[in-house]
Structure formats: C-alpha cells, structure tokens
Amino acid sequence: MSEDAFDIVVLGGGSGGYAAALRARELGRTVALVERDQVGGTCLHRGCVPTKALLHSGEVADVVRNAAHHGVSASLDAIDMAAVHDYRRKIVSKKHAGLTGLLAARGVVTVAGDGYLEPGLRVRVGGRTLSASDIILATGGRTRELADVPLGGRVLSSDTALELDEVPSSVIILGGGVIGVEFASIWRSFGAEVTIIEPLARLLPSEDEASSAALLRAFRKRGITTTFGVSCTGVDASDDHVTVTLSDGSTRTADYVLVAAGRVPATADLGFEEAGVELAAGFVVTDAELRTTAPHVWAVGDIVRGPQLAHRGFAHGIAVAERIAGLSVAPLDDNSVPRVAYSSPEVASVGLTTAAAVERFGEDAVQVAEIPLAANAKSEILGTTGFARVVRRREGPVLGVHLVGDRVGELITEGQLLVGWDAHPEDVAPLIHAHPTQSESLGEALLLLSGKPLHAI
C-alpha cells in the first residue's frame, strides 16, 4: 500500500473541507482533499444551490401568473420540469467546474474515493494511505430518516425530491423546518397542493415566534395547508398515491410524501472513534477552536454540533487552516451566524430571538422594534409582505435581527454586523439607507429604537 505525506489531509470536499484546503494552500501548506463524490458537497450538488435554482424557477412562475397586476400581458402555459432541471443542472455544473479549477490552480491535490481515518494521523483511500501533520474532518451530513417512514418510490428525501421529473398534483411534507418550507414554496409555485405536517407548534421552530407567525400567514394566503402538533406514525404507498397516518389517528393522502426531518452528521463507519475522536449523538466533540479529542485532528462544518449551514462550514474551514498555520483566530460564535430560509416569503435572522433575549436578560431589559414591510415602498413594488424586527438590550446593543419578506436574505448581513459588533441603535441609526430599498425597513427599526422614528409611530 503506497503512502503519500502532506502537511494537511482534509477528509470531505464540501463547504468546510474545500474552504480549509484553499486557505491552507494560501498559507503555504501542502494539502490533500479526499472526496467520495464531487467537490462542493451537499450544498453545491443537492442542497443550497440547486434548491435555490428551483425556487427561482418558481418565483418566475409566480411573476408570470401575476403579470397583469404590473401592467404586463402574459400567461403561464406550463411548468416544463425537464427544462427546469436542465436550468438547475447547468448552474450546478458551472459552479462545480469553477471550484475544481480553483482547487487545481491553488495546488490542492484532490483524491477521489472513500476516505477512512486511521490512528497515527493517516487517511486510507482504497489502496492508498495519506499521512499528515494535521487532519481536518469535514464529512458533512446526510438526510435524517424516520423509523416509520422508509424512503423510496413515492416517499421522497430532499435528494430524490430535487430530481422529481413531474409537478405533483399534491404532496405532503413531513417537517416544517427550512427544508420543508423551501420545498413547500417550490411545489406551490409550480402549482401543487401542499400540506405540511409539523410535530411542533409552528413553522421554523428555532426562529423568532413572530417570524414563524408571519410565514404561516403568508403560506395560508398562498394556499399551503399546515397541521401542527402531530407526527407521522406510518406511510402506505401504492403505485399512484401515498397515505400518511398521523399520531392523532387521522390520515392524509397525496401523490408524494417528502421526509423533511432535517439532517444528521455523516460520521459513522469512518474510523473516527477508533482513531481517538470522540462522538456524541453522532457529532464530533471539539473544543471552542475545533480541535477533536485526537491530537492534531480537527473537525469543521455539519459534523460539529450547531447550525448546519454552508457558510458556517466556510468559516470553520478557514479558521482551522489558520490555526494550523499558527495564526490567532477567535472562536466562531454560532449566535452570530446568519440564518435564511429561502421560502416565499424568505425568513432571515441573526442573533437572539425575542424569547431567548427575554430569558437571558429579563423582559424589562429587552426592547423590540418591528417595522412592517407594508410601509416600505420597494416591498410594495415587489408585492411582498413581512417585517423587519430588531431586538436590543434596553440602553444596550442589538441582540437579534429578524426579517420576513421576499429577498430579505440579501439584507441579513447588515444584521450580522449589528449583532457581531454589539452595535447600539443610537450609533448606527444616523447611517443612511438608499431609497427606495427594503433595507430602509431595518433602518427605520433602528430609528425607532433610538427614539426618533421617521415613518413609524
């Protein structure tokens, strides 16, 4: 068995893994990047990018349906799923080609195959062994399965839903988290009847309650049905439909069922524990600087407990590469990581929810300002509803920013700056937002918290 030595071996070529590899090469390290599938991982090939392409196709369909409202004569004849998928695949292919070219140009050695961690800072890939001074684990996540709902046929995972070659007339989505609400938006825009079954009390349970309520109102207006407080206890699939039995004894029937129960870390059967890496509920145990319990073995991205987001993986990968190079890097605060559900309308947030802020500091110490998008000219032009909500510590910094509305994901970086820099509304409210833009709603909320609102009462 041949053995090749590198400064760093990265196991997994998704967001966290390839970011680590690229940054490590910038810092002069030799790097091997091991990937069993295609570099870019779930985000590029089965998650973030392709689903947003489908969402944009859905947005175009909705715009055509409502064209007369804007004084344009147009009609929607059909959704051509073959053409939609061709559009999606071309985007993914172009981004994949760019990434592979970038890795090669930077001098990252990409090794294709199943990688297994072995004791002694080694990774085995087929008949080849890669040794390193440091190893970065970045194996990502996989779809969470439900014990009573075997996948296959008309029971879809997010991966198989992405490839569905027809627009279902009806679909049941098990789960009202990010994956569930995004596919609900896609299929509803394409013309399907959509029902979401969520075991908890609201959509996007980890978001601010006001955001969940606003999304629910918008979904009801779009004709998306929701059921809360019940779970799936069984699925009966035939050749042409699926019947779902719920914990309250009721049943629902549709063309397809999507299991959208989230994702779990992909850490099993990869040699982690045998090499001294501790796991807890499948997640790799790390310190604040992402060191594992095995010396010189690090972990990044979705296998580290916290928000399973591609941009968090990027930040992890960059930070670990810099720490290996001897640079001082502050630990990432997951509270400062922006979150976006790309449904229609979008839900974007960063920092503490209102309830979390009250729990931490007390109700009297928390102040909230909420500006409806109905008061915003650009939002009215776009035809979207929602709000900009800013949570602050009374006479203190901004603790959280919560946005609901079409395209508000483009605004959340300003919210991240507010939260990340412990900004006080009084200090940043004088900064000018261009008119007319949706960002003015966030500026108006800051003005309101500063005691000098312009358009709010």
Short mmCIF file of C-alpha atoms in Angstrom, two decimals:
data_model
loop_
_atom_site.label_atom_id
_atom_site.label_comp_id
_atom_site.label_asym_id
_atom_site.label_seq_id
_atom_site.Cartn_x
_atom_site.Cartn_y
_atom_site.Cartn_z
CA MET A 1 0.00 0.00 0.00
CA SER A 2 1.50 3.34 -1.09
CA GLU A 3 1.79 6.23 1.34
CA ASP A 4 1.95 9.93 0.48
CA ALA A 5 2.77 12.63 3.01
CA PHE A 6 1.15 16.06 3.21
CA ASP A 7 1.06 18.85 5.74
CA ILE A 8 -2.74 18.58 5.89
CA VAL A 9 -5.25 15.98 4.77
CA VAL A 10 -8.87 17.11 4.57
CA LEU A 11 -11.49 14.35 4.69
CA GLY A 12 -14.52 15.67 2.84
CA GLY A 13 -14.75 18.18 -0.02
CA GLY A 14 -17.90 20.07 0.92
CA SER A 15 -18.12 23.70 2.06
CA GLY A 16 -15.97 23.35 5.18
CA GLY A 17 -13.49 20.96 3.63
CA TYR A 18 -12.68 22.83 0.45
CA ALA A 19 -12.55 26.17 2.29
CA ALA A 20 -9.96 24.68 4.65
CA ALA A 21 -7.97 23.28 1.75
CA LEU A 22 -7.92 26.55 -0.18
CA ARG A 23 -6.92 28.65 2.83
CA ALA A 24 -4.24 26.16 3.87
CA ARG A 25 -2.67 26.36 0.41
CA GLU A 26 -2.69 30.15 0.62
CA LEU A 27 -0.71 29.75 3.84
CA GLY A 28 1.87 27.54 2.13
CA ARG A 29 0.80 24.08 3.33
CA THR A 30 0.68 21.00 1.14
CA VAL A 31 -2.89 19.70 1.11
CA ALA A 32 -4.74 16.57 0.01
CA LEU A 33 -8.52 16.82 -0.22
CA VAL A 34 -10.36 13.47 -0.09
CA GLU A 35 -13.89 13.35 -1.54
CA ARG A 36 -16.01 10.28 -2.26
CA ASP A 37 -18.46 12.07 -4.57
CA GLN A 38 -17.90 15.53 -6.06
CA VAL A 39 -16.16 18.53 -4.51
CA GLY A 40 -18.70 21.07 -3.37
CA GLY A 41 -20.61 18.53 -1.32
CA THR A 42 -24.29 18.62 -0.48
CA CYS A 43 -24.52 22.40 -0.69
CA LEU A 44 -23.46 22.63 -4.31
CA HIS A 45 -24.95 19.41 -5.66
CA ARG A 46 -28.04 18.54 -3.58
CA GLY A 47 -28.76 21.46 -1.25
CA CYS A 48 -28.18 25.20 -1.18
CA VAL A 49 -27.51 25.89 -4.85
CA PRO A 50 -29.87 23.55 -6.74
CA THR A 51 -32.82 24.19 -4.44
CA LYS A 52 -32.41 27.94 -4.90
CA ALA A 53 -32.44 27.41 -8.65
CA LEU A 54 -35.79 25.61 -8.32
CA LEU A 55 -37.08 28.37 -6.04
CA HIS A 56 -36.13 30.96 -8.65
CA SER A 57 -37.99 29.00 -11.33
CA GLY A 58 -40.98 29.02 -9.00
CA GLU A 59 -40.61 32.77 -8.48
CA VAL A 60 -40.62 33.30 -12.25
CA ALA A 61 -43.82 31.24 -12.50
CA ASP A 62 -45.48 33.35 -9.80
CA VAL A 63 -44.38 36.57 -11.52
CA VAL A 64 -45.93 35.40 -14.80
CA ARG A 65 -49.17 34.43 -13.06
CA ASN A 66 -49.40 37.92 -11.55
CA ALA A 67 -48.04 39.83 -14.55
CA ALA A 68 -51.35 41.64 -15.18
CA HIS A 69 -51.05 43.28 -11.76
CA HIS A 70 -47.94 45.02 -13.08
CA GLY A 71 -49.49 46.01 -16.38
CA VAL A 72 -47.89 43.21 -18.39
CA SER A 73 -49.91 40.80 -20.51
CA ALA A 74 -48.54 37.27 -20.07
CA SER A 75 -49.82 33.78 -19.40
CA LEU A 76 -48.31 30.70 -17.79
CA ASP A 77 -48.81 27.75 -20.13
CA ALA A 78 -46.96 25.03 -18.20
CA ILE A 79 -44.06 24.10 -15.97
CA ASP A 80 -41.59 22.18 -18.13
CA MET A 81 -39.78 20.13 -15.49
CA ALA A 82 -37.23 18.81 -17.97
CA ALA A 83 -36.26 22.38 -18.83
CA VAL A 84 -36.31 23.40 -15.16
CA HIS A 85 -33.90 20.60 -14.29
CA ASP A 86 -31.70 21.48 -17.25
CA TYR A 87 -31.50 25.05 -15.92
CA ARG A 88 -30.66 23.75 -12.45
CA ARG A 89 -28.01 21.32 -13.66
CA LYS A 90 -26.29 23.93 -15.82
CA ILE A 91 -25.89 26.23 -12.82
CA VAL A 92 -24.52 23.42 -10.63
CA SER A 93 -22.21 22.19 -13.40
CA LYS A 94 -20.78 25.67 -13.96
CA LYS A 95 -20.14 26.21 -10.25
CA HIS A 96 -18.60 22.73 -9.93
CA ALA A 97 -16.27 23.33 -12.86
CA GLY A 98 -15.19 26.63 -11.34
CA LEU A 99 -14.48 25.03 -7.98
CA THR A 100 -12.48 22.12 -9.39
CA GLY A 101 -10.45 24.55 -11.47
CA LEU A 102 -9.79 26.74 -8.45
CA LEU A 103 -8.62 23.80 -6.33
CA ALA A 104 -6.26 22.68 -9.09
CA ALA A 105 -4.95 26.20 -9.65
CA ARG A 106 -4.19 26.56 -5.94
CA GLY A 107 -2.29 23.26 -5.91
CA VAL A 108 -4.72 21.23 -3.79
CA VAL A 109 -4.29 17.51 -4.50
CA THR A 110 -7.81 16.10 -4.87
CA VAL A 111 -8.09 12.38 -4.09
CA ALA A 112 -11.28 10.65 -5.24
CA GLY A 113 -12.64 7.79 -3.14
CA ASP A 114 -13.96 6.75 0.24
CA GLY A 115 -11.66 8.01 2.96
CA TYR A 116 -11.28 6.39 6.38
CA LEU A 117 -9.46 7.92 9.34
CA GLU A 118 -6.80 5.68 10.86
CA PRO A 119 -4.69 6.06 14.00
CA GLY A 120 -1.39 7.86 13.60
CA LEU A 121 -2.70 10.79 11.53
CA ARG A 122 -3.47 8.75 8.44
CA VAL A 123 -6.35 8.56 6.00
CA ARG A 124 -6.86 5.44 3.91
CA VAL A 125 -8.38 5.80 0.44
CA GLY A 126 -8.64 2.45 -1.31
CA GLY A 127 -5.11 1.08 -1.61
CA ARG A 128 -3.54 4.42 -0.82
CA THR A 129 -2.60 5.92 2.54
CA LEU A 130 -2.26 9.65 3.10
CA SER A 131 -0.29 10.81 6.13
CA ALA A 132 -0.25 14.33 7.52
CA SER A 133 0.85 16.56 10.36
CA ASP A 134 -2.81 17.60 10.77
CA ILE A 135 -6.09 16.11 9.60
CA ILE A 136 -9.33 18.05 9.16
CA LEU A 137 -12.58 16.09 9.32
CA ALA A 138 -15.26 17.63 7.10
CA THR A 139 -17.54 14.74 6.17
CA GLY A 140 -20.75 16.79 6.33
CA GLY A 141 -24.25 15.48 6.86
CA ARG A 142 -26.92 13.24 5.40
CA THR A 143 -30.71 13.18 5.32
CA ARG A 144 -32.36 12.25 8.61
CA GLU A 145 -34.67 9.27 8.14
CA LEU A 146 -37.81 8.47 10.13
CA ALA A 147 -38.13 4.98 11.58
CA ASP A 148 -41.75 4.59 10.47
CA VAL A 149 -41.27 6.08 7.02
CA PRO A 150 -38.97 4.06 4.72
CA LEU A 151 -37.69 6.09 1.79
CA GLY A 152 -38.26 5.02 -1.80
CA GLY A 153 -40.77 5.32 -4.60
CA ARG A 154 -43.34 7.96 -3.72
CA VAL A 155 -41.71 8.61 -0.34
CA LEU A 156 -39.04 11.20 -1.10
CA SER A 157 -35.96 12.56 0.62
CA SER A 158 -34.74 16.04 -0.23
CA ASP A 159 -32.24 14.40 -2.61
CA THR A 160 -34.85 12.49 -4.61
CA ALA A 161 -37.33 15.38 -4.46
CA LEU A 162 -34.72 17.51 -6.19
CA GLU A 163 -34.76 15.13 -9.16
CA LEU A 164 -38.54 14.62 -9.38
CA ASP A 165 -39.41 14.83 -13.07
CA GLU A 166 -43.03 15.92 -12.65
CA VAL A 167 -45.05 18.51 -10.80
CA PRO A 168 -47.14 16.52 -8.32
CA SER A 169 -50.78 17.46 -8.06
CA SER A 170 -50.47 17.06 -4.29
CA VAL A 171 -47.66 16.50 -1.82
CA ILE A 172 -47.37 16.03 1.96
CA ILE A 173 -44.24 17.38 3.63
CA LEU A 174 -43.21 15.84 6.94
CA GLY A 175 -41.44 18.68 8.70
CA GLY A 176 -41.84 22.45 8.81
CA GLY A 177 -38.17 23.35 9.14
CA VAL A 178 -36.02 25.01 6.50
CA ILE A 179 -36.05 22.09 4.05
CA GLY A 180 -39.81 21.64 4.44
CA VAL A 181 -40.79 25.28 3.89
CA GLU A 182 -38.45 25.66 0.92
CA PHE A 183 -39.86 22.64 -0.92
CA ALA A 184 -43.37 23.76 0.04
CA SER A 185 -42.65 27.07 -1.71
CA ILE A 186 -41.19 25.35 -4.78
CA TRP A 187 -44.08 22.96 -5.30
CA ARG A 188 -46.77 25.52 -4.55
CA SER A 189 -45.26 27.92 -7.09
CA PHE A 190 -45.27 25.07 -9.60
CA GLY A 191 -48.99 24.53 -8.92
CA ALA A 192 -49.12 21.61 -6.46
CA GLU A 193 -51.43 21.34 -3.47
CA VAL A 194 -49.11 21.27 -0.45
CA THR A 195 -49.66 20.12 3.14
CA ILE A 196 -47.01 20.49 5.84
CA ILE A 197 -47.13 18.22 8.91
CA GLU A 198 -45.02 19.63 11.76
CA PRO A 199 -44.80 17.82 15.14
CA LEU A 200 -44.04 21.05 17.00
CA ALA A 201 -46.31 24.06 17.38
CA ARG A 202 -45.11 26.22 14.48
CA LEU A 203 -43.14 26.51 11.28
CA LEU A 204 -39.39 27.12 11.64
CA PRO A 205 -39.49 26.33 15.38
CA SER A 206 -36.00 27.71 16.04
CA GLU A 207 -36.84 31.15 14.65
CA ASP A 208 -38.49 34.09 16.37
CA GLU A 209 -42.17 33.36 17.04
CA ALA A 210 -43.14 36.49 15.14
CA SER A 211 -41.26 35.25 12.07
CA SER A 212 -42.99 31.86 12.27
CA ALA A 213 -46.39 33.52 12.56
CA ALA A 214 -45.71 35.81 9.59
CA LEU A 215 -44.60 32.88 7.43
CA LEU A 216 -47.70 30.91 8.42
CA ARG A 217 -49.97 33.81 7.40
CA ALA A 218 -48.20 34.09 4.07
CA PHE A 219 -48.40 30.32 3.45
CA ARG A 220 -52.10 30.27 4.24
CA LYS A 221 -52.61 33.12 1.77
CA ARG A 222 -50.74 31.07 -0.83
CA GLY A 223 -52.99 28.07 -0.13
CA ILE A 224 -50.41 25.94 1.67
CA THR A 225 -52.08 23.80 4.36
CA THR A 226 -50.37 23.26 7.72
CA THR A 227 -51.01 20.86 10.59
CA PHE A 228 -49.17 21.19 13.91
CA GLY A 229 -48.69 19.07 16.99
CA VAL A 230 -48.94 15.67 15.28
CA SER A 231 -46.35 13.32 13.84
CA CYS A 232 -46.32 10.61 11.20
CA THR A 233 -46.79 7.07 12.52
CA GLY A 234 -46.87 5.25 9.20
CA VAL A 235 -46.97 5.50 5.43
CA ASP A 236 -48.83 3.28 2.97
CA ALA A 237 -47.57 3.81 -0.57
CA SER A 238 -49.23 2.42 -3.71
CA ASP A 239 -48.38 2.84 -7.38
CA ASP A 240 -50.21 6.17 -7.69
CA HIS A 241 -50.55 7.72 -4.23
CA VAL A 242 -49.34 7.72 -0.62
CA THR A 243 -51.44 7.66 2.56
CA VAL A 244 -49.92 9.06 5.73
CA THR A 245 -51.23 8.06 9.16
CA LEU A 246 -50.76 10.65 11.91
CA SER A 247 -50.40 10.29 15.67
CA ASP A 248 -53.95 11.60 16.23
CA GLY A 249 -55.33 8.71 14.15
CA SER A 250 -56.18 10.83 11.11
CA THR A 251 -54.86 10.17 7.60
CA ARG A 252 -53.78 12.31 4.65
CA THR A 253 -53.39 11.21 1.04
CA ALA A 254 -51.26 12.76 -1.71
CA ASP A 255 -49.24 11.93 -4.81
CA TYR A 256 -45.96 12.09 -2.91
CA VAL A 257 -44.57 12.44 0.61
CA LEU A 258 -41.37 14.34 1.37
CA VAL A 259 -39.47 13.47 4.54
CA ALA A 260 -38.02 16.82 5.64
CA ALA A 261 -36.90 15.91 9.14
CA GLY A 262 -33.55 17.67 8.91
CA ARG A 263 -30.04 16.30 8.59
CA VAL A 264 -27.65 14.31 10.78
CA PRO A 265 -23.83 14.24 10.81
CA ALA A 266 -22.12 11.75 8.49
CA THR A 267 -19.62 10.28 10.95
CA ALA A 268 -20.50 6.58 11.20
CA ASP A 269 -18.14 3.85 9.98
CA LEU A 270 -15.36 6.25 9.02
CA GLY A 271 -12.87 5.17 11.69
CA PHE A 272 -13.28 8.27 13.82
CA GLU A 273 -13.70 6.64 17.22
CA GLU A 274 -11.04 4.01 16.53
CA ALA A 275 -8.60 6.87 15.87
CA GLY A 276 -9.44 8.54 19.19
CA VAL A 277 -12.07 11.03 18.01
CA GLU A 278 -14.94 11.24 20.49
CA LEU A 279 -18.51 11.38 19.16
CA ALA A 280 -21.68 12.47 20.95
CA ALA A 281 -25.01 11.67 19.28
CA GLY A 282 -23.08 11.37 16.03
CA PHE A 283 -21.46 14.79 16.27
CA VAL A 284 -17.70 15.17 16.68
CA VAL A 285 -16.79 16.55 20.09
CA THR A 286 -14.50 19.58 19.77
CA ASP A 287 -13.20 22.43 21.86
CA ALA A 288 -14.00 26.04 21.00
CA GLU A 289 -11.17 26.08 18.45
CA LEU A 290 -12.48 22.91 16.70
CA ARG A 291 -9.81 20.52 17.98
CA THR A 292 -11.10 16.98 18.46
CA THR A 293 -10.06 14.61 21.25
CA ALA A 294 -7.37 13.16 18.95
CA PRO A 295 -4.20 15.32 18.78
CA HIS A 296 -3.82 17.26 15.52
CA VAL A 297 -7.24 16.13 14.28
CA TRP A 298 -9.77 18.91 13.72
CA ALA A 299 -13.46 18.96 12.73
CA VAL A 300 -15.47 21.54 10.80
CA GLY A 301 -18.96 22.12 9.43
CA ASP A 302 -22.06 20.00 9.88
CA ILE A 303 -20.31 17.30 11.96
CA VAL A 304 -19.78 19.88 14.73
CA ARG A 305 -22.93 20.48 16.78
CA GLY A 306 -24.58 23.77 15.90
CA PRO A 307 -26.30 25.34 12.88
CA GLN A 308 -25.79 23.08 9.86
CA LEU A 309 -25.13 25.85 7.37
CA ALA A 310 -22.69 26.04 4.47
CA HIS A 311 -21.39 29.48 5.40
CA ARG A 312 -20.66 28.27 8.94
CA GLY A 313 -18.65 25.47 7.31
CA PHE A 314 -16.71 28.03 5.25
CA ALA A 315 -15.87 29.98 8.41
CA HIS A 316 -14.85 26.80 10.27
CA GLY A 317 -12.59 25.65 7.46
CA ILE A 318 -10.80 28.97 7.13
CA ALA A 319 -10.34 29.28 10.90
CA VAL A 320 -8.85 25.79 11.29
CA ALA A 321 -6.43 26.29 8.39
CA GLU A 322 -5.25 29.50 10.01
CA ARG A 323 -4.88 27.93 13.44
CA ILE A 324 -2.79 25.11 11.99
CA ALA A 325 -0.59 27.80 10.45
CA GLY A 326 -0.09 29.35 13.87
CA LEU A 327 -2.40 32.32 13.45
CA SER A 328 -4.63 33.51 16.29
CA VAL A 329 -8.30 33.18 15.37
CA ALA A 330 -11.20 33.93 17.71
CA PRO A 331 -13.73 31.08 18.09
CA LEU A 332 -16.86 31.41 15.96
CA ASP A 333 -19.95 32.41 17.94
CA ASP A 334 -22.83 30.41 16.42
CA ASN A 335 -25.14 33.17 17.62
CA SER A 336 -23.55 35.49 15.04
CA VAL A 337 -24.13 33.14 12.10
CA PRO A 338 -26.92 34.42 9.83
CA ARG A 339 -29.77 32.03 9.01
CA VAL A 340 -32.04 32.17 5.96
CA ALA A 341 -34.99 30.05 4.90
CA TYR A 342 -35.41 30.74 1.18
CA SER A 343 -39.15 30.19 1.18
CA SER A 344 -41.59 32.68 -0.30
CA PRO A 345 -41.53 34.87 1.70
CA GLU A 346 -37.98 34.43 2.97
CA VAL A 347 -37.19 34.31 6.68
CA ALA A 348 -33.77 35.65 7.69
CA SER A 349 -32.29 36.13 11.14
CA VAL A 350 -29.16 36.51 13.21
CA GLY A 351 -28.63 36.66 16.95
CA LEU A 352 -31.12 36.04 19.72
CA THR A 353 -34.84 35.58 19.24
CA THR A 354 -37.12 37.78 21.31
CA ALA A 355 -37.91 34.88 23.65
CA ALA A 356 -34.22 33.99 24.10
CA ALA A 357 -33.34 37.62 24.83
CA VAL A 358 -36.09 37.86 27.45
CA GLU A 359 -34.99 34.58 29.02
CA ARG A 360 -31.38 35.77 29.24
CA PHE A 361 -31.85 39.38 30.33
CA GLY A 362 -35.43 39.66 31.63
CA GLU A 363 -38.48 41.17 29.97
CA ASP A 364 -37.91 44.68 31.31
CA ALA A 365 -34.35 44.71 29.94
CA VAL A 366 -35.36 43.91 26.34
CA GLN A 367 -36.72 46.34 23.76
CA VAL A 368 -38.18 45.37 20.37
CA ALA A 369 -38.96 47.44 17.29
CA GLU A 370 -40.89 46.00 14.36
CA ILE A 371 -41.46 47.76 11.05
CA PRO A 372 -43.96 46.18 8.62
CA LEU A 373 -42.85 45.91 5.01
CA ALA A 374 -46.26 47.27 4.05
CA ALA A 375 -44.82 50.67 4.94
CA ASN A 376 -41.83 50.16 2.60
CA ALA A 377 -42.13 51.39 -0.98
CA LYS A 378 -39.75 48.84 -2.54
CA SER A 379 -41.55 45.97 -0.79
CA GLU A 380 -44.87 47.31 -2.09
CA ILE A 381 -43.41 47.37 -5.61
CA LEU A 382 -42.23 43.77 -5.23
CA GLY A 383 -45.60 42.75 -3.81
CA THR A 384 -44.21 41.24 -0.64
CA THR A 385 -45.31 41.42 2.98
CA GLY A 386 -43.41 40.82 6.19
CA PHE A 387 -41.41 42.90 8.62
CA ALA A 388 -38.05 43.97 9.98
CA ARG A 389 -37.72 43.28 13.71
CA VAL A 390 -34.76 44.37 15.83
CA VAL A 391 -34.27 43.16 19.38
CA ARG A 392 -31.96 45.14 21.67
CA ARG A 393 -30.95 45.20 25.27
CA ARG A 394 -32.56 48.32 26.72
CA GLU A 395 -29.99 51.12 26.53
CA GLY A 396 -27.61 48.49 25.17
CA PRO A 397 -26.59 46.73 21.96
CA VAL A 398 -28.62 44.98 19.29
CA LEU A 399 -29.17 41.33 20.29
CA GLY A 400 -31.04 40.00 17.28
CA VAL A 401 -32.38 40.91 13.85
CA HIS A 402 -35.35 39.09 12.28
CA LEU A 403 -36.63 39.71 8.76
CA VAL A 404 -39.56 38.26 6.81
CA GLY A 405 -40.28 39.05 3.17
CA ASP A 406 -39.19 38.28 -0.36
CA ARG A 407 -35.43 38.82 -0.86
CA VAL A 408 -34.73 39.77 2.76
CA GLY A 409 -31.93 37.21 2.86
CA GLU A 410 -29.91 39.84 1.00
CA LEU A 411 -30.29 42.18 3.99
CA ILE A 412 -29.22 39.91 6.83
CA THR A 413 -25.51 40.73 6.55
CA GLU A 414 -26.28 44.20 7.90
CA GLY A 415 -28.00 42.48 10.79
CA GLN A 416 -24.91 40.33 11.33
CA LEU A 417 -22.75 43.45 11.57
CA LEU A 418 -25.14 44.96 14.11
CA VAL A 419 -25.11 41.84 16.29
CA GLY A 420 -21.46 40.94 15.76
CA TRP A 421 -20.18 44.39 16.64
CA ASP A 422 -22.53 44.88 19.62
CA ALA A 423 -23.83 47.98 17.88
CA HIS A 424 -26.12 50.36 19.72
CA PRO A 425 -29.07 51.60 17.63
CA GLU A 426 -28.24 55.21 18.53
CA ASP A 427 -24.79 54.82 16.97
CA VAL A 428 -25.88 53.32 13.65
CA ALA A 429 -29.32 54.88 13.12
CA PRO A 430 -27.77 58.03 11.56
CA LEU A 431 -26.30 55.91 8.74
CA ILE A 432 -28.33 56.44 5.58
CA HIS A 433 -30.17 53.69 3.71
CA ALA A 434 -30.77 54.26 -0.01
CA HIS A 435 -34.35 54.99 -1.07
CA PRO A 436 -36.33 53.12 -2.19
CA THR A 437 -34.86 49.87 -0.83
CA GLN A 438 -36.11 47.19 1.50
CA SER A 439 -33.14 47.93 3.76
CA GLU A 440 -34.91 51.13 4.81
CA SER A 441 -37.20 49.00 6.98
CA LEU A 442 -34.21 47.86 9.02
CA GLY A 443 -33.01 51.47 9.23
CA GLU A 444 -36.47 52.54 10.37
CA ALA A 445 -36.44 49.93 13.15
CA LEU A 446 -33.11 51.31 14.36
CA LEU A 447 -34.50 54.84 14.28
CA LEU A 448 -37.50 53.67 16.32
CA LEU A 449 -35.24 52.06 18.92
CA SER A 450 -33.25 55.30 19.06
CA GLY A 451 -36.39 57.25 19.89
CA LYS A 452 -36.54 59.20 16.65
CA PRO A 453 -38.69 57.30 14.13
CA LEU A 454 -39.32 58.91 10.76
CA HIS A 455 -42.21 56.90 9.28
CA ALA A 456 -43.22 54.79 12.29
CA ILE A 457 -45.40 55.80 15.22
#
